[in-house]
Amino acid sequence: MSSTTDKVSGKVNEIAGKAKQMAGKATNDKGMRAKGAAQEAKGKVQTAVGKAKDKVKGAVDRM
């Protein structure tokens, strides 16, 4: 995946995870809240990977 794809996928997962958490809280569904938290965490990792790829590419380009 490219860095942009990682960052976009990450943000989508973060937003979807937050939405699941809110829905789980509204319906008192602990399972949904947990799944939402996991998806949000996955999204944060994807976003971080995309940013890291950008930094590596930038460092290589400056050489």
mmCIF file as Biopython writes it, N, C-alpha, C and O atoms, coordinates in Angstrom:
data_model
#
loop_
_atom_site.group_PDB
_atom_site.id
_atom_site.type_symbol
_atom_site.label_atom_id
_atom_site.label_alt_id
_atom_site.label_comp_id
_atom_site.label_asym_id
_atom_site.label_entity_id
_atom_site.label_seq_id
_atom_site.pdbx_PDB_ins_code
_atom_site.Cartn_x
_atom_site.Cartn_y
_atom_site.Cartn_z
_atom_site.occupancy
_atom_site.B_iso_or_equiv
_atom_site.auth_seq_id
_atom_site.auth_asym_id
_atom_site.pdbx_PDB_model_num
ATOM 1   N N  . MET A ? 1  ? 0.837   -1.190 0.000  1.0 0.0 1  A 1 
ATOM 2   C CA . MET A ? 1  ? 0.000   0.000  0.000  1.0 0.0 1  A 1 
ATOM 3   C C  . MET A ? 1  ? 0.875   1.244  0.000  1.0 0.0 1  A 1 
ATOM 4   O O  . MET A ? 1  ? 1.972   1.260  0.558  1.0 0.0 1  A 1 
ATOM 5   N N  . SER A ? 2  ? 0.367   2.262  -0.630 1.0 0.0 2  A 1 
ATOM 6   C CA . SER A ? 2  ? 1.095   3.524  -0.610 1.0 0.0 2  A 1 
ATOM 7   C C  . SER A ? 2  ? 0.822   4.242  0.702  1.0 0.0 2  A 1 
ATOM 8   O O  . SER A ? 2  ? -0.087  3.882  1.451  1.0 0.0 2  A 1 
ATOM 9   N N  . SER A ? 3  ? 1.617   5.253  0.961  1.0 0.0 3  A 1 
ATOM 10  C CA . SER A ? 3  ? 1.437   5.993  2.213  1.0 0.0 3  A 1 
ATOM 11  C C  . SER A ? 3  ? 0.075   6.682  2.254  1.0 0.0 3  A 1 
ATOM 12  O O  . SER A ? 3  ? -0.559  6.756  3.307  1.0 0.0 3  A 1 
ATOM 13  N N  . THR A ? 4  ? -0.365  7.180  1.118  1.0 0.0 4  A 1 
ATOM 14  C CA . THR A ? 4  ? -1.669  7.852  1.069  1.0 0.0 4  A 1 
ATOM 15  C C  . THR A ? 4  ? -2.793  6.857  1.346  1.0 0.0 4  A 1 
ATOM 16  O O  . THR A ? 4  ? -3.729  7.161  2.085  1.0 0.0 4  A 1 
ATOM 17  N N  . THR A ? 5  ? -2.698  5.680  0.755  1.0 0.0 5  A 1 
ATOM 18  C CA . THR A ? 5  ? -3.709  4.644  0.970  1.0 0.0 5  A 1 
ATOM 19  C C  . THR A ? 5  ? -3.754  4.243  2.440  1.0 0.0 5  A 1 
ATOM 20  O O  . THR A ? 5  ? -4.830  4.073  3.013  1.0 0.0 5  A 1 
ATOM 21  N N  . ASP A ? 6  ? -2.580  4.095  3.044  1.0 0.0 6  A 1 
ATOM 22  C CA . ASP A ? 6  ? -2.525  3.754  4.468  1.0 0.0 6  A 1 
ATOM 23  C C  . ASP A ? 6  ? -3.179  4.837  5.313  1.0 0.0 6  A 1 
ATOM 24  O O  . ASP A ? 6  ? -3.953  4.534  6.221  1.0 0.0 6  A 1 
ATOM 25  N N  . LYS A ? 7  ? -2.876  6.090  5.023  1.0 0.0 7  A 1 
ATOM 26  C CA . LYS A ? 7  ? -3.425  7.189  5.821  1.0 0.0 7  A 1 
ATOM 27  C C  . LYS A ? 7  ? -4.938  7.300  5.653  1.0 0.0 7  A 1 
ATOM 28  O O  . LYS A ? 7  ? -5.655  7.516  6.630  1.0 0.0 7  A 1 
ATOM 29  N N  . VAL A ? 8  ? -5.426  7.154  4.425  1.0 0.0 8  A 1 
ATOM 30  C CA . VAL A ? 8  ? -6.871  7.243  4.178  1.0 0.0 8  A 1 
ATOM 31  C C  . VAL A ? 8  ? -7.593  6.071  4.836  1.0 0.0 8  A 1 
ATOM 32  O O  . VAL A ? 8  ? -8.604  6.264  5.511  1.0 0.0 8  A 1 
ATOM 33  N N  . SER A ? 9  ? -7.079  4.861  4.643  1.0 0.0 9  A 1 
ATOM 34  C CA . SER A ? 9  ? -7.691  3.683  5.269  1.0 0.0 9  A 1 
ATOM 35  C C  . SER A ? 9  ? -7.682  3.821  6.787  1.0 0.0 9  A 1 
ATOM 36  O O  . SER A ? 9  ? -8.641  3.448  7.463  1.0 0.0 9  A 1 
ATOM 37  N N  . GLY A ? 10 ? -6.600  4.355  7.306  1.0 0.0 10 A 1 
ATOM 38  C CA . GLY A ? 10 ? -6.496  4.558  8.741  1.0 0.0 10 A 1 
ATOM 39  C C  . GLY A ? 10 ? -7.556  5.507  9.265  1.0 0.0 10 A 1 
ATOM 40  O O  . GLY A ? 10 ? -8.198  5.232  10.279 1.0 0.0 10 A 1 
ATOM 41  N N  . LYS A ? 11 ? -7.740  6.621  8.580  1.0 0.0 11 A 1 
ATOM 42  C CA . LYS A ? 11 ? -8.746  7.593  9.017  1.0 0.0 11 A 1 
ATOM 43  C C  . LYS A ? 11 ? -10.154 7.002  8.918  1.0 0.0 11 A 1 
ATOM 44  O O  . LYS A ? 11 ? -10.991 7.238  9.789  1.0 0.0 11 A 1 
ATOM 45  N N  . VAL A ? 12 ? -10.412 6.239  7.861  1.0 0.0 12 A 1 
ATOM 46  C CA . VAL A ? 12 ? -11.727 5.605  7.700  1.0 0.0 12 A 1 
ATOM 47  C C  . VAL A ? 12 ? -11.979 4.645  8.869  1.0 0.0 12 A 1 
ATOM 48  O O  . VAL A ? 12 ? -13.068 4.638  9.445  1.0 0.0 12 A 1 
ATOM 49  N N  . ASN A ? 13 ? -10.980 3.842  9.215  1.0 0.0 13 A 1 
ATOM 50  C CA . ASN A ? 13 ? -11.138 2.908  10.331 1.0 0.0 13 A 1 
ATOM 51  C C  . ASN A ? 13 ? -11.297 3.633  11.660 1.0 0.0 13 A 1 
ATOM 52  O O  . ASN A ? 13 ? -12.072 3.201  12.514 1.0 0.0 13 A 1 
ATOM 53  N N  . GLU A ? 14 ? -10.571 4.731  11.842 1.0 0.0 14 A 1 
ATOM 54  C CA . GLU A ? 14 ? -10.721 5.510  13.074 1.0 0.0 14 A 1 
ATOM 55  C C  . GLU A ? 14 ? -12.154 6.034  13.218 1.0 0.0 14 A 1 
ATOM 56  O O  . GLU A ? 14 ? -12.764 5.917  14.281 1.0 0.0 14 A 1 
ATOM 57  N N  . ILE A ? 15 ? -12.673 6.606  12.148 1.0 0.0 15 A 1 
ATOM 58  C CA . ILE A ? 15 ? -14.022 7.178  12.180 1.0 0.0 15 A 1 
ATOM 59  C C  . ILE A ? 15 ? -15.072 6.081  12.388 1.0 0.0 15 A 1 
ATOM 60  O O  . ILE A ? 15 ? -15.988 6.234  13.197 1.0 0.0 15 A 1 
ATOM 61  N N  . ALA A ? 16 ? -14.929 4.971  11.649 1.0 0.0 16 A 1 
ATOM 62  C CA . ALA A ? 16 ? -15.878 3.868  11.794 1.0 0.0 16 A 1 
ATOM 63  C C  . ALA A ? 16 ? -15.817 3.289  13.210 1.0 0.0 16 A 1 
ATOM 64  O O  . ALA A ? 16 ? -16.846 2.946  13.792 1.0 0.0 16 A 1 
ATOM 65  N N  . GLY A ? 17 ? -14.623 3.186  13.748 1.0 0.0 17 A 1 
ATOM 66  C CA . GLY A ? 17 ? -14.467 2.672  15.102 1.0 0.0 17 A 1 
ATOM 67  C C  . GLY A ? 17 ? -15.122 3.568  16.137 1.0 0.0 17 A 1 
ATOM 68  O O  . GLY A ? 17 ? -15.767 3.089  17.070 1.0 0.0 17 A 1 
ATOM 69  N N  . LYS A ? 18 ? -14.952 4.867  15.966 1.0 0.0 18 A 1 
ATOM 70  C CA . LYS A ? 18 ? -15.592 5.809  16.895 1.0 0.0 18 A 1 
ATOM 71  C C  . LYS A ? 18 ? -17.114 5.712  16.794 1.0 0.0 18 A 1 
ATOM 72  O O  . LYS A ? 18 ? -17.815 5.772  17.804 1.0 0.0 18 A 1 
ATOM 73  N N  . ALA A ? 19 ? -17.615 5.561  15.578 1.0 0.0 19 A 1 
ATOM 74  C CA . ALA A ? 19 ? -19.061 5.439  15.382 1.0 0.0 19 A 1 
ATOM 75  C C  . ALA A ? 19 ? -19.589 4.166  16.054 1.0 0.0 19 A 1 
ATOM 76  O O  . ALA A ? 19 ? -20.643 4.187  16.689 1.0 0.0 19 A 1 
ATOM 77  N N  . LYS A ? 20 ? -18.856 3.065  15.912 1.0 0.0 20 A 1 
ATOM 78  C CA . LYS A ? 20 ? -19.268 1.817  16.552 1.0 0.0 20 A 1 
ATOM 79  C C  . LYS A ? 20 ? -19.269 1.969  18.076 1.0 0.0 20 A 1 
ATOM 80  O O  . LYS A ? 20 ? -20.160 1.465  18.760 1.0 0.0 20 A 1 
ATOM 81  N N  . GLN A ? 21 ? -18.270 2.663  18.587 1.0 0.0 21 A 1 
ATOM 82  C CA . GLN A ? 21 ? -18.214 2.870  20.030 1.0 0.0 21 A 1 
ATOM 83  C C  . GLN A ? 21 ? -19.411 3.691  20.510 1.0 0.0 21 A 1 
ATOM 84  O O  . GLN A ? 21 ? -20.010 3.379  21.539 1.0 0.0 21 A 1 
ATOM 85  N N  . MET A ? 22 ? -19.749 4.723  19.774 1.0 0.0 22 A 1 
ATOM 86  C CA . MET A ? 22 ? -20.896 5.547  20.159 1.0 0.0 22 A 1 
ATOM 87  C C  . MET A ? 22 ? -22.193 4.749  20.079 1.0 0.0 22 A 1 
ATOM 88  O O  . MET A ? 22 ? -23.050 4.861  20.955 1.0 0.0 22 A 1 
ATOM 89  N N  . ALA A ? 23 ? -22.336 3.940  19.023 1.0 0.0 23 A 1 
ATOM 90  C CA . ALA A ? 23 ? -23.537 3.112  18.895 1.0 0.0 23 A 1 
ATOM 91  C C  . ALA A ? 23 ? -23.598 2.087  20.029 1.0 0.0 23 A 1 
ATOM 92  O O  . ALA A ? 23 ? -24.666 1.829  20.583 1.0 0.0 23 A 1 
ATOM 93  N N  . GLY A ? 24 ? -22.462 1.513  20.363 1.0 0.0 24 A 1 
ATOM 94  C CA . GLY A ? 24 ? -22.414 0.559  21.457 1.0 0.0 24 A 1 
ATOM 95  C C  . GLY A ? 24 ? -22.753 1.197  22.790 1.0 0.0 24 A 1 
ATOM 96  O O  . GLY A ? 24 ? -23.414 0.593  23.635 1.0 0.0 24 A 1 
ATOM 97  N N  . LYS A ? 25 ? -22.295 2.419  22.966 1.0 0.0 25 A 1 
ATOM 98  C CA . LYS A ? 25 ? -22.608 3.138  24.204 1.0 0.0 25 A 1 
ATOM 99  C C  . LYS A ? 25 ? -24.104 3.461  24.262 1.0 0.0 25 A 1 
ATOM 100 O O  . LYS A ? 25 ? -24.736 3.328  25.310 1.0 0.0 25 A 1 
ATOM 101 N N  . ALA A ? 26 ? -24.655 3.883  23.135 1.0 0.0 26 A 1 
ATOM 102 C CA . ALA A ? 26 ? -26.071 4.248  23.080 1.0 0.0 26 A 1 
ATOM 103 C C  . ALA A ? 26 ? -26.984 3.045  23.329 1.0 0.0 26 A 1 
ATOM 104 O O  . ALA A ? 26 ? -28.057 3.183  23.917 1.0 0.0 26 A 1 
ATOM 105 N N  . THR A ? 27 ? -26.549 1.863  22.877 1.0 0.0 27 A 1 
ATOM 106 C CA . THR A ? 27 ? -27.370 0.658  23.027 1.0 0.0 27 A 1 
ATOM 107 C C  . THR A ? 27 ? -26.916 -0.220 24.186 1.0 0.0 27 A 1 
ATOM 108 O O  . THR A ? 27 ? -27.457 -1.303 24.409 1.0 0.0 27 A 1 
ATOM 109 N N  . ASN A ? 28 ? -25.915 0.260  24.921 1.0 0.0 28 A 1 
ATOM 110 C CA . ASN A ? 28 ? -25.352 -0.486 26.044 1.0 0.0 28 A 1 
ATOM 111 C C  . ASN A ? 28 ? -24.827 -1.853 25.600 1.0 0.0 28 A 1 
ATOM 112 O O  . ASN A ? 28 ? -25.007 -2.855 26.291 1.0 0.0 28 A 1 
ATOM 113 N N  . ASP A ? 29 ? -24.171 -1.875 24.425 1.0 0.0 29 A 1 
ATOM 114 C CA . ASP A ? 29 ? -23.612 -3.101 23.850 1.0 0.0 29 A 1 
ATOM 115 C C  . ASP A ? 29 ? -22.089 -3.064 24.021 1.0 0.0 29 A 1 
ATOM 116 O O  . ASP A ? 29 ? -21.379 -2.416 23.252 1.0 0.0 29 A 1 
ATOM 117 N N  . LYS A ? 30 ? -21.609 -3.766 25.037 1.0 0.0 30 A 1 
ATOM 118 C CA . LYS A ? 30 ? -20.171 -3.761 25.339 1.0 0.0 30 A 1 
ATOM 119 C C  . LYS A ? 30 ? -19.345 -4.375 24.220 1.0 0.0 30 A 1 
ATOM 120 O O  . LYS A ? 30 ? -18.219 -3.946 23.968 1.0 0.0 30 A 1 
ATOM 121 N N  . GLY A ? 31 ? -19.898 -5.373 23.553 1.0 0.0 31 A 1 
ATOM 122 C CA . GLY A ? 31 ? -19.191 -6.011 22.446 1.0 0.0 31 A 1 
ATOM 123 C C  . GLY A ? 31 ? -18.940 -5.051 21.305 1.0 0.0 31 A 1 
ATOM 124 O O  . GLY A ? 31 ? -17.847 -5.012 20.740 1.0 0.0 31 A 1 
ATOM 125 N N  . MET A ? 32 ? -19.964 -4.272 20.965 1.0 0.0 32 A 1 
ATOM 126 C CA . MET A ? 32 ? -19.815 -3.302 19.882 1.0 0.0 32 A 1 
ATOM 127 C C  . MET A ? 32 ? -18.818 -2.215 20.276 1.0 0.0 32 A 1 
ATOM 128 O O  . MET A ? 32 ? -18.023 -1.765 19.451 1.0 0.0 32 A 1 
ATOM 129 N N  . ARG A ? 33 ? -18.866 -1.802 21.531 1.0 0.0 33 A 1 
ATOM 130 C CA . ARG A ? 33 ? -17.907 -0.789 21.992 1.0 0.0 33 A 1 
ATOM 131 C C  . ARG A ? 33 ? -16.483 -1.312 21.878 1.0 0.0 33 A 1 
ATOM 132 O O  . ARG A ? 33 ? -15.581 -0.578 21.474 1.0 0.0 33 A 1 
ATOM 133 N N  . ALA A ? 34 ? -16.276 -2.575 22.232 1.0 0.0 34 A 1 
ATOM 134 C CA . ALA A ? 34 ? -14.950 -3.177 22.151 1.0 0.0 34 A 1 
ATOM 135 C C  . ALA A ? 34 ? -14.485 -3.303 20.702 1.0 0.0 34 A 1 
ATOM 136 O O  . ALA A ? 34 ? -13.327 -3.026 20.387 1.0 0.0 34 A 1 
ATOM 137 N N  . LYS A ? 35 ? -15.394 -3.721 19.830 1.0 0.0 35 A 1 
ATOM 138 C CA . LYS A ? 35 ? -15.042 -3.823 18.403 1.0 0.0 35 A 1 
ATOM 139 C C  . LYS A ? 35 ? -14.706 -2.449 17.838 1.0 0.0 35 A 1 
ATOM 140 O O  . LYS A ? 35 ? -13.780 -2.313 17.039 1.0 0.0 35 A 1 
ATOM 141 N N  . GLY A ? 36 ? -15.453 -1.438 18.250 1.0 0.0 36 A 1 
ATOM 142 C CA . GLY A ? 36 ? -15.178 -0.081 17.799 1.0 0.0 36 A 1 
ATOM 143 C C  . GLY A ? 36 ? -13.830 0.417  18.278 1.0 0.0 36 A 1 
ATOM 144 O O  . GLY A ? 36 ? -13.100 1.063  17.526 1.0 0.0 36 A 1 
ATOM 145 N N  . ALA A ? 37 ? -13.495 0.124  19.517 1.0 0.0 37 A 1 
ATOM 146 C CA . ALA A ? 37 ? -12.200 0.537  20.061 1.0 0.0 37 A 1 
ATOM 147 C C  . ALA A ? 37 ? -11.062 -0.156 19.307 1.0 0.0 37 A 1 
ATOM 148 O O  . ALA A ? 37 ? -10.038 0.461  19.015 1.0 0.0 37 A 1 
ATOM 149 N N  . ALA A ? 38 ? -11.251 -1.442 18.996 1.0 0.0 38 A 1 
ATOM 150 C CA . ALA A ? 38 ? -10.232 -2.182 18.251 1.0 0.0 38 A 1 
ATOM 151 C C  . ALA A ? 38 ? -10.070 -1.615 16.844 1.0 0.0 38 A 1 
ATOM 152 O O  . ALA A ? 38 ? -8.950  -1.476 16.354 1.0 0.0 38 A 1 
ATOM 153 N N  . GLN A ? 39 ? -11.182 -1.290 16.199 1.0 0.0 39 A 1 
ATOM 154 C CA . GLN A ? 39 ? -11.113 -0.739 14.846 1.0 0.0 39 A 1 
ATOM 155 C C  . GLN A ? 39 ? -10.463 0.639  14.860 1.0 0.0 39 A 1 
ATOM 156 O O  . GLN A ? 39 ? -9.687  0.967  13.962 1.0 0.0 39 A 1 
ATOM 157 N N  . GLU A ? 40 ? -10.770 1.439  15.861 1.0 0.0 40 A 1 
ATOM 158 C CA . GLU A ? 40 ? -10.153 2.759  15.970 1.0 0.0 40 A 1 
ATOM 159 C C  . GLU A ? 40 ? -8.641  2.626  16.170 1.0 0.0 40 A 1 
ATOM 160 O O  . GLU A ? 40 ? -7.865  3.372  15.575 1.0 0.0 40 A 1 
ATOM 161 N N  . ALA A ? 41 ? -8.229  1.675  17.008 1.0 0.0 41 A 1 
ATOM 162 C CA . ALA A ? 41 ? -6.801  1.447  17.234 1.0 0.0 41 A 1 
ATOM 163 C C  . ALA A ? 41 ? -6.113  0.997  15.949 1.0 0.0 41 A 1 
ATOM 164 O O  . ALA A ? 41 ? -5.007  1.440  15.638 1.0 0.0 41 A 1 
ATOM 165 N N  . LYS A ? 42 ? -6.777  0.115  15.209 1.0 0.0 42 A 1 
ATOM 166 C CA . LYS A ? 42 ? -6.230  -0.347 13.929 1.0 0.0 42 A 1 
ATOM 167 C C  . LYS A ? 42 ? -6.034  0.848  12.993 1.0 0.0 42 A 1 
ATOM 168 O O  . LYS A ? 42 ? -5.017  0.951  12.306 1.0 0.0 42 A 1 
ATOM 169 N N  . GLY A ? 43 ? -7.011  1.739  12.974 1.0 0.0 43 A 1 
ATOM 170 C CA . GLY A ? 43 ? -6.918  2.918  12.123 1.0 0.0 43 A 1 
ATOM 171 C C  . GLY A ? 43 ? -5.768  3.818  12.514 1.0 0.0 43 A 1 
ATOM 172 O O  . GLY A ? 43 ? -5.085  4.371  11.651 1.0 0.0 43 A 1 
ATOM 173 N N  . LYS A ? 44 ? -5.548  3.970  13.809 1.0 0.0 44 A 1 
ATOM 174 C CA . LYS A ? 44 ? -4.434  4.808  14.268 1.0 0.0 44 A 1 
ATOM 175 C C  . LYS A ? 44 ? -3.092  4.209  13.848 1.0 0.0 44 A 1 
ATOM 176 O O  . LYS A ? 44 ? -2.163  4.935  13.494 1.0 0.0 44 A 1 
ATOM 177 N N  . VAL A ? 45 ? -3.002  2.887  13.890 1.0 0.0 45 A 1 
ATOM 178 C CA . VAL A ? 45 ? -1.777  2.224  13.461 1.0 0.0 45 A 1 
ATOM 179 C C  . VAL A ? 45 ? -1.574  2.420  11.954 1.0 0.0 45 A 1 
ATOM 180 O O  . VAL A ? 45 ? -0.467  2.727  11.510 1.0 0.0 45 A 1 
ATOM 181 N N  . GLN A ? 46 ? -2.638  2.243  11.175 1.0 0.0 46 A 1 
ATOM 182 C CA . GLN A ? 46 ? -2.535  2.437  9.722  1.0 0.0 46 A 1 
ATOM 183 C C  . GLN A ? 46 ? -2.089  3.859  9.395  1.0 0.0 46 A 1 
ATOM 184 O O  . GLN A ? 46 ? -1.235  4.063  8.533  1.0 0.0 46 A 1 
ATOM 185 N N  . THR A ? 47 ? -2.661  4.827  10.076 1.0 0.0 47 A 1 
ATOM 186 C CA . THR A ? 47 ? -2.297  6.222  9.843  1.0 0.0 47 A 1 
ATOM 187 C C  . THR A ? 47 ? -0.825  6.446  10.183 1.0 0.0 47 A 1 
ATOM 188 O O  . THR A ? 47 ? -0.114  7.130  9.446  1.0 0.0 47 A 1 
ATOM 189 N N  . ALA A ? 48 ? -0.373  5.882  11.277 1.0 0.0 48 A 1 
ATOM 190 C CA . ALA A ? 48 ? 1.026   6.025  11.684 1.0 0.0 48 A 1 
ATOM 191 C C  . ALA A ? 48 ? 1.965   5.381  10.662 1.0 0.0 48 A 1 
ATOM 192 O O  . ALA A ? 48 ? 3.031   5.923  10.368 1.0 0.0 48 A 1 
ATOM 193 N N  . VAL A ? 49 ? 1.570   4.228  10.124 1.0 0.0 49 A 1 
ATOM 194 C CA . VAL A ? 49 ? 2.379   3.558  9.105  1.0 0.0 49 A 1 
ATOM 195 C C  . VAL A ? 49 ? 2.489   4.447  7.865  1.0 0.0 49 A 1 
ATOM 196 O O  . VAL A ? 49 ? 3.571   4.581  7.294  1.0 0.0 49 A 1 
ATOM 197 N N  . GLY A ? 50 ? 1.391   5.046  7.453  1.0 0.0 50 A 1 
ATOM 198 C CA . GLY A ? 50 ? 1.411   5.942  6.293  1.0 0.0 50 A 1 
ATOM 199 C C  . GLY A ? 50 ? 2.320   7.133  6.514  1.0 0.0 50 A 1 
ATOM 200 O O  . GLY A ? 50 ? 3.064   7.528  5.616  1.0 0.0 50 A 1 
ATOM 201 N N  . LYS A ? 51 ? 2.265   7.710  7.708  1.0 0.0 51 A 1 
ATOM 202 C CA . LYS A ? 51 ? 3.131   8.849  8.025  1.0 0.0 51 A 1 
ATOM 203 C C  . LYS A ? 51 ? 4.592   8.427  8.050  1.0 0.0 51 A 1 
ATOM 204 O O  . LYS A ? 51 ? 5.462   9.170  7.596  1.0 0.0 51 A 1 
ATOM 205 N N  . ALA A ? 52 ? 4.867   7.236  8.577  1.0 0.0 52 A 1 
ATOM 206 C CA . ALA A ? 52 ? 6.243   6.738  8.619  1.0 0.0 52 A 1 
ATOM 207 C C  . ALA A ? 52 ? 6.773   6.524  7.205  1.0 0.0 52 A 1 
ATOM 208 O O  . ALA A ? 52 ? 7.926   6.844  6.915  1.0 0.0 52 A 1 
ATOM 209 N N  . LYS A ? 53 ? 5.933   5.983  6.329  1.0 0.0 53 A 1 
ATOM 210 C CA . LYS A ? 53 ? 6.355   5.795  4.935  1.0 0.0 53 A 1 
ATOM 211 C C  . LYS A ? 53 ? 6.702   7.136  4.293  1.0 0.0 53 A 1 
ATOM 212 O O  . LYS A ? 53 ? 7.673   7.231  3.542  1.0 0.0 53 A 1 
ATOM 213 N N  . ASP A ? 54 ? 5.915   8.171  4.583  1.0 0.0 54 A 1 
ATOM 214 C CA . ASP A ? 54 ? 6.210   9.500  4.048  1.0 0.0 54 A 1 
ATOM 215 C C  . ASP A ? 54 ? 7.559   10.003 4.539  1.0 0.0 54 A 1 
ATOM 216 O O  . ASP A ? 54 ? 8.332   10.574 3.770  1.0 0.0 54 A 1 
ATOM 217 N N  . LYS A ? 55 ? 7.842   9.791  5.822  1.0 0.0 55 A 1 
ATOM 218 C CA . LYS A ? 55 ? 9.113   10.249 6.383  1.0 0.0 55 A 1 
ATOM 219 C C  . LYS A ? 55 ? 10.290  9.515  5.758  1.0 0.0 55 A 1 
ATOM 220 O O  . LYS A ? 55 ? 11.311  10.127 5.444  1.0 0.0 55 A 1 
ATOM 221 N N  . VAL A ? 56 ? 10.153  8.221  5.579  1.0 0.0 56 A 1 
ATOM 222 C CA . VAL A ? 56 ? 11.226  7.440  4.963  1.0 0.0 56 A 1 
ATOM 223 C C  . VAL A ? 56 ? 11.444  7.887  3.523  1.0 0.0 56 A 1 
ATOM 224 O O  . VAL A ? 56 ? 12.580  8.057  3.080  1.0 0.0 56 A 1 
ATOM 225 N N  . LYS A ? 57 ? 10.355  8.074  2.805  1.0 0.0 57 A 1 
ATOM 226 C CA . LYS A ? 57 ? 10.465  8.518  1.412  1.0 0.0 57 A 1 
ATOM 227 C C  . LYS A ? 57 ? 11.119  9.890  1.344  1.0 0.0 57 A 1 
ATOM 228 O O  . LYS A ? 57 ? 11.960  10.142 0.481  1.0 0.0 57 A 1 
ATOM 229 N N  . GLY A ? 58 ? 10.730  10.776 2.257  1.0 0.0 58 A 1 
ATOM 230 C CA . GLY A ? 58 ? 11.320  12.115 2.289  1.0 0.0 58 A 1 
ATOM 231 C C  . GLY A ? 58 ? 12.801  12.066 2.572  1.0 0.0 58 A 1 
ATOM 232 O O  . GLY A ? 58 ? 13.571  12.811 1.965  1.0 0.0 58 A 1 
ATOM 233 N N  . ALA A ? 59 ? 13.219  11.205 3.482  1.0 0.0 59 A 1 
ATOM 234 C CA . ALA A ? 59 ? 14.633  11.075 3.819  1.0 0.0 59 A 1 
ATOM 235 C C  . ALA A ? 59 ? 15.421  10.513 2.633  1.0 0.0 59 A 1 
ATOM 236 O O  . ALA A ? 59 ? 16.533  10.957 2.347  1.0 0.0 59 A 1 
ATOM 237 N N  . VAL A ? 60 ? 14.835  9.543  1.955  1.0 0.0 60 A 1 
ATOM 238 C CA . VAL A ? 60 ? 15.512  8.953  0.794  1.0 0.0 60 A 1 
ATOM 239 C C  . VAL A ? 60 ? 15.609  9.982  -0.328 1.0 0.0 60 A 1 
ATOM 240 O O  . VAL A ? 60 ? 16.636  10.059 -1.002 1.0 0.0 60 A 1 
ATOM 241 N N  . ASP A ? 61 ? 14.573  10.760 -0.538 1.0 0.0 61 A 1 
ATOM 242 C CA . ASP A ? 61 ? 14.571  11.773 -1.591 1.0 0.0 61 A 1 
ATOM 243 C C  . ASP A ? 61 ? 15.622  12.863 -1.349 1.0 0.0 61 A 1 
ATOM 244 O O  . ASP A ? 61 ? 16.162  13.435 -2.296 1.0 0.0 61 A 1 
ATOM 245 N N  . ARG A ? 62 ? 15.905  13.143 -0.074 1.0 0.0 62 A 1 
ATOM 246 C CA . ARG A ? 62 ? 16.898  14.189 0.242  1.0 0.0 62 A 1 
ATOM 247 C C  . ARG A ? 62 ? 18.327  13.722 0.070  1.0 0.0 62 A 1 
ATOM 248 O O  . ARG A ? 62 ? 19.247  14.540 0.071  1.0 0.0 62 A 1 
ATOM 249 N N  . MET A ? 63 ? 18.532  12.423 -0.077 1.0 0.0 63 A 1 
ATOM 250 C CA . MET A ? 63 ? 19.899  11.882 -0.199 1.0 0.0 63 A 1 
ATOM 251 C C  . MET A ? 63 ? 20.471  12.157 -1.551 1.0 0.0 63 A 1 
ATOM 252 O O  . MET A ? 63 ? 21.608  11.776 -1.830 1.0 0.0 63 A 1 
#
